[in-house]
C-alpha positions in Angstrom: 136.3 -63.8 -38.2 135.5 -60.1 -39.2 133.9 -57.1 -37.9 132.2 -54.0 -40.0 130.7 -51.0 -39.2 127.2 -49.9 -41.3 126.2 -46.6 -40.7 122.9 -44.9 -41.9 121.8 -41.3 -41.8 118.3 -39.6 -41.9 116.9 -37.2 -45.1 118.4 -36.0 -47.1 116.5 -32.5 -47.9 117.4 -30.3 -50.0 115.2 -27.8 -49.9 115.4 -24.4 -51.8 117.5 -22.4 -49.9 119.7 -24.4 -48.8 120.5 -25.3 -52.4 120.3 -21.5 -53.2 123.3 -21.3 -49.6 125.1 -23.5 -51.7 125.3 -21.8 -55.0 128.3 -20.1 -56.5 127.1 -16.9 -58.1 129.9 -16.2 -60.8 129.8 -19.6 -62.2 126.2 -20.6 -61.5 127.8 -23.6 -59.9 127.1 -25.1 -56.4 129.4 -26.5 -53.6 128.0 -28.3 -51.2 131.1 -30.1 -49.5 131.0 -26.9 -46.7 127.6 -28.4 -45.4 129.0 -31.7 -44.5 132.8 -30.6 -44.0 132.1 -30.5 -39.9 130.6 -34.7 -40.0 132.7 -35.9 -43.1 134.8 -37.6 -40.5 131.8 -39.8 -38.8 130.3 -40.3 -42.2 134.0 -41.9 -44.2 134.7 -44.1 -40.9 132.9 -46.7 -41.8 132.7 -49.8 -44.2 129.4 -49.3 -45.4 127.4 -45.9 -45.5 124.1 -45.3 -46.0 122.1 -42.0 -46.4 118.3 -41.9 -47.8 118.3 -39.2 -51.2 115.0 -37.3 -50.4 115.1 -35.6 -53.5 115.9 -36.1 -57.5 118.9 -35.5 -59.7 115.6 -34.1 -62.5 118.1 -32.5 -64.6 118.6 -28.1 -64.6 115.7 -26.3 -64.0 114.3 -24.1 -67.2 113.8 -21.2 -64.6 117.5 -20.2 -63.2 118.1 -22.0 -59.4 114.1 -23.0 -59.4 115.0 -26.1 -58.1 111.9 -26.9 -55.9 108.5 -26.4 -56.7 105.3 -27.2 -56.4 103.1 -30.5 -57.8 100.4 -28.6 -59.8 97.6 -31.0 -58.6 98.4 -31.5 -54.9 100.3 -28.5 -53.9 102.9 -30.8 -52.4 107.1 -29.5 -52.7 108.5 -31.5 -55.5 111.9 -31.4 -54.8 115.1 -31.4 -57.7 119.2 -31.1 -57.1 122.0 -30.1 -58.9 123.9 -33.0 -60.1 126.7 -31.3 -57.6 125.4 -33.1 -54.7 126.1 -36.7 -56.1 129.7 -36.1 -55.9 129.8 -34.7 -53.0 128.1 -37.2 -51.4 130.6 -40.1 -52.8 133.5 -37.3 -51.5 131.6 -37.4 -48.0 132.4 -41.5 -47.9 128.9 -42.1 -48.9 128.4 -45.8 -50.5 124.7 -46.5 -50.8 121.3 -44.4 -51.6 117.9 -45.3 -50.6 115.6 -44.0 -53.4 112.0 -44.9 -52.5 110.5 -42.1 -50.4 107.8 -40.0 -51.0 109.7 -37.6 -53.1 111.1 -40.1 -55.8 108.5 -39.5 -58.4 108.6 -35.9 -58.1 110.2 -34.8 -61.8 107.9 -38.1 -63.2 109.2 -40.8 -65.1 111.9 -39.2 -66.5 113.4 -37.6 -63.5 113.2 -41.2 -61.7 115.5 -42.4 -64.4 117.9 -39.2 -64.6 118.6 -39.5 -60.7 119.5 -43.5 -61.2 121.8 -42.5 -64.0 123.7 -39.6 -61.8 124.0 -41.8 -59.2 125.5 -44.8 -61.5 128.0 -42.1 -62.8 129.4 -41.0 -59.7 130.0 -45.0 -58.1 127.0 -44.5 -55.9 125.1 -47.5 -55.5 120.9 -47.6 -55.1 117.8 -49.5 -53.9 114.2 -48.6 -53.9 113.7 -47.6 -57.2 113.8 -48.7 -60.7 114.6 -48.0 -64.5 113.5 -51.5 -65.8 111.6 -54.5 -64.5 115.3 -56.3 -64.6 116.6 -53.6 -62.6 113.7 -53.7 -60.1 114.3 -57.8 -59.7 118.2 -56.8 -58.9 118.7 -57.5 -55.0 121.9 -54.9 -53.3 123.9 -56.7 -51.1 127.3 -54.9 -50.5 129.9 -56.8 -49.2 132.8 -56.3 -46.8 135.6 -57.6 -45.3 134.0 -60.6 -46.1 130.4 -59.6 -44.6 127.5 -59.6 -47.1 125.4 -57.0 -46.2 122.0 -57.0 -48.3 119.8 -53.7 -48.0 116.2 -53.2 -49.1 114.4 -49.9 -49.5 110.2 -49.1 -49.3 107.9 -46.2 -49.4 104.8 -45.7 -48.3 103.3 -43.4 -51.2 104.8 -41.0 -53.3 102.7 -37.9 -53.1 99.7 -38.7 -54.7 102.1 -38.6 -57.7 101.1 -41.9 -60.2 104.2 -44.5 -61.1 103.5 -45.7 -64.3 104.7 -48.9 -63.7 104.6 -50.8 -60.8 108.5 -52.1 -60.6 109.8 -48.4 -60.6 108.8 -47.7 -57.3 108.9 -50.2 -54.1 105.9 -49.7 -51.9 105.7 -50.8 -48.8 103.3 -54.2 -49.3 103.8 -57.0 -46.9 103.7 -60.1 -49.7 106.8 -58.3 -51.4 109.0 -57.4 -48.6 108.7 -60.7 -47.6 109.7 -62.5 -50.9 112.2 -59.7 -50.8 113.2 -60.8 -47.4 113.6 -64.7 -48.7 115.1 -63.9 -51.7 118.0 -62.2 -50.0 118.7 -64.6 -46.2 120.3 -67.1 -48.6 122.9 -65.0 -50.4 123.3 -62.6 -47.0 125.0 -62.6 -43.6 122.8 -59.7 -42.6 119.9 -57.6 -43.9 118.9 -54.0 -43.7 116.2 -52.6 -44.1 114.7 -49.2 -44.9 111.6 -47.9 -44.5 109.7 -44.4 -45.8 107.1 -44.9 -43.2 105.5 -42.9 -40.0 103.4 -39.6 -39.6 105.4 -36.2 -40.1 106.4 -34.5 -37.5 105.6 -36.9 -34.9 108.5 -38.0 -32.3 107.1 -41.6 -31.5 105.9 -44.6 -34.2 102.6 -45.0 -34.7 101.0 -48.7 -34.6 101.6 -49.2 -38.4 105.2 -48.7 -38.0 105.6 -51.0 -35.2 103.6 -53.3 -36.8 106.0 -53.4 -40.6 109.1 -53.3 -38.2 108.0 -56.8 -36.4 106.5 -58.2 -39.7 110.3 -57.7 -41.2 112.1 -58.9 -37.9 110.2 -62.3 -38.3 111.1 -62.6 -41.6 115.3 -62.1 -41.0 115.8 -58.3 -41.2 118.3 -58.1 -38.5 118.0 -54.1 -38.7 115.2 -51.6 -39.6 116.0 -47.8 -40.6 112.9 -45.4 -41.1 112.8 -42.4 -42.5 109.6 -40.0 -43.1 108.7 -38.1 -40.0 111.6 -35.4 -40.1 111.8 -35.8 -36.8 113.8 -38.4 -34.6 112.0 -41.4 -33.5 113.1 -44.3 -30.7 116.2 -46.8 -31.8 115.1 -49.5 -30.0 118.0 -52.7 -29.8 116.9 -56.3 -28.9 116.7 -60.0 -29.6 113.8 -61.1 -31.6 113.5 -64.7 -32.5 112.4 -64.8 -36.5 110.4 -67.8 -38.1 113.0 -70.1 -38.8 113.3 -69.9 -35.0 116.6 -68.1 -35.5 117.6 -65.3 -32.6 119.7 -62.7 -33.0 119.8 -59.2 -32.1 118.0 -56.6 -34.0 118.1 -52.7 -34.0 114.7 -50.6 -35.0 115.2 -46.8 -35.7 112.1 -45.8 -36.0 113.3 -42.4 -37.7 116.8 -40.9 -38.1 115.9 -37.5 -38.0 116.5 -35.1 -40.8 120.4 -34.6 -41.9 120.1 -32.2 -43.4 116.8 -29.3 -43.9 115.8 -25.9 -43.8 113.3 -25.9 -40.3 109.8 -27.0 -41.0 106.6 -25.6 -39.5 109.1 -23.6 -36.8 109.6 -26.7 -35.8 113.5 -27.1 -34.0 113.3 -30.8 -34.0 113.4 -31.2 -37.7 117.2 -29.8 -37.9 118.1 -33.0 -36.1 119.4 -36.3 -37.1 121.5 -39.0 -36.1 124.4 -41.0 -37.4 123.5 -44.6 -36.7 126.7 -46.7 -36.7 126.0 -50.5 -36.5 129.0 -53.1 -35.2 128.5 -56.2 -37.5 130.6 -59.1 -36.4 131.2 -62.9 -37.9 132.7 -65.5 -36.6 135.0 -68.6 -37.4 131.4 -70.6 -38.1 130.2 -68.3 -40.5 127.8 -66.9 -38.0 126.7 -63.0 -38.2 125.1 -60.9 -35.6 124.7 -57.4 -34.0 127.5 -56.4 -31.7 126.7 -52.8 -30.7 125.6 -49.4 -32.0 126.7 -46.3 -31.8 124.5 -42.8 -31.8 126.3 -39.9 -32.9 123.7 -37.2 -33.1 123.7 -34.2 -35.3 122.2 -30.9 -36.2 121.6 -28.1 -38.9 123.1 -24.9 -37.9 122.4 -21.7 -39.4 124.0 -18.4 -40.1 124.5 -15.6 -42.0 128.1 -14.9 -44.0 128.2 -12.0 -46.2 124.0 -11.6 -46.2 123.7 -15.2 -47.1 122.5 -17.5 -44.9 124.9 -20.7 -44.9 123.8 -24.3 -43.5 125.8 -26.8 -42.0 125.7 -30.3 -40.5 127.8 -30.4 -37.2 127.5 -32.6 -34.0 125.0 -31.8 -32.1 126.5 -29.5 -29.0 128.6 -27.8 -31.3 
């Protein structure tokens, strides 16, 4: 018998100035532990933890600090991160990155590959994206206390931006999340997954969301974590009975919000996220299920130190 807690957070978006709040001006160096220092504590409590990176580790910018900028052909942010951020993410308690959003292609080929690398060197683990077709065939399941937990990651598109080859980046197609799905019920005790899905901006799912979320609970994903709309979504908690006519309970979060993000389009909402905590518990038998969740919501806060304007994750109310 055992009991873990998974938790997951919303996107990760680092946009321009919050990188440029974060930047040491002496040593051209960044420090972005302040940002996180007020949640660290609900983030490291946990077994396994989960954020979704909605941006690249591209490599230093040939223009001083111009970290984000713009896709010549669609006019889209392309978003890029100083290295700095990967360890402070592991410092954070951080385990696990989900890699295949919209934003993963956005310094190409190259910058796909760079971001995998800076994430292997600082012990953070990955899904959703690719370096090799091996790599891309390579199922993550983390396990603790004797709980294998298996976690997939999709995207709906990536900007408009090509992938070169297919296996780099998961997309969100119903045959593969499937086989996905199979592949990992037999070497599992329970399966996450996560989803770059929904419309932006908009505080309830659309059809297609609700549509992937039930295609995965019938094929065994016992929880579903979206990401996408910067904006929270419903977490909606019941029993679902899959195709093997197995029932268990099953959580769907349609979106966790932004963790952290400058405000876009004026737009309060999307400088609020939520902490999703999962209670994971097996028993003597071997059998896994959903206990419980837990909600601990969060938000950006602003404010200006010494003329600079600062950014910080705290619990929302604070």
């Amino acid at each position: 018998m055992a009991s873990i807690t998974v938790a997951a957070i919303g996107d990760l978006l680092m946009k321009a100035p919050i990188i440029a709040s974060a930047r040491k001006s002496k040593t051209n160096s960044y420090a972005f532990g302040p940002m996180f220092a007020k949640v660290a504590p609900s983030l490291r409590n946990n077994d396994i933890m989960i954020g979704n990176l909605e941006t690249t580790f591209s490599g230093t910018p040939k223009q001083l600090g111009k970290y984000e900028t713009r896709a010549p052909r669609t006019g889209y942010p392309a978003f890029n991160c100083p290295d700095t951020l990967a360890s402070t993410l592991k410092r954070c308690g951080f385990d696990l990155m989900t890699t295949a959003n919209n934003h993963c292609m956005d310094g190409g080929s190259a910058g796909l590959r760079r971001t995998l690398r800076i994430l292997d060197q600082h012990g953070l683990k990955h899904t959703g994206t690719a370096r090799t077709p091996a790599e891309s065939r390579k199922k993550t399941i983390i396990t603790a206390k004797g709980i294998r937990v298996g976690v997939l990651s999709y995207t709906l598109g990536t900007n408009s931006i090509p992938v070169p080859k297919p296996y780099m980046v998961n997309k969100i197609y119903e045959k593969k999340m499937i086989a996905d799905l199979a592949s990992l019920r037999q070497r599992t005790d329970f399966i996450i997954v996560c989803v770059h899905f929904g419309k932006e901006f908009q505080r309830t799912p659309n059809a297609k969301q609700r549509h992937i979320v039930q295609l995965l609970f019938r094929n065994g994903a016992n929880a579903v974590l979206g990401a996408h709309p910067h904006v929270l979504q419903p977490v909606v908690l019941k029993k679902v009975t899959d195709k093997r006519g197995v029932t268990k309970r099953r959580v769907a979060a349609y979106s966790l919000g932004n963790f952290i993000s400058t405000k876009l389009r004026k737009n309060p909402y999307t400088q609020q996220g939520l902490i999703l905590k999962l209670k994971i518990h097996k028993d003597a038998q071997g059998r896994t299920d959903l206990t419980g969740i837990t909600r601990v919501r969060t938000k950006v806060r602003t404010s200006v130190v010494n003329g600079r304007k600062v950014y910080r994750v705290v619990p929302a109310g604070n």
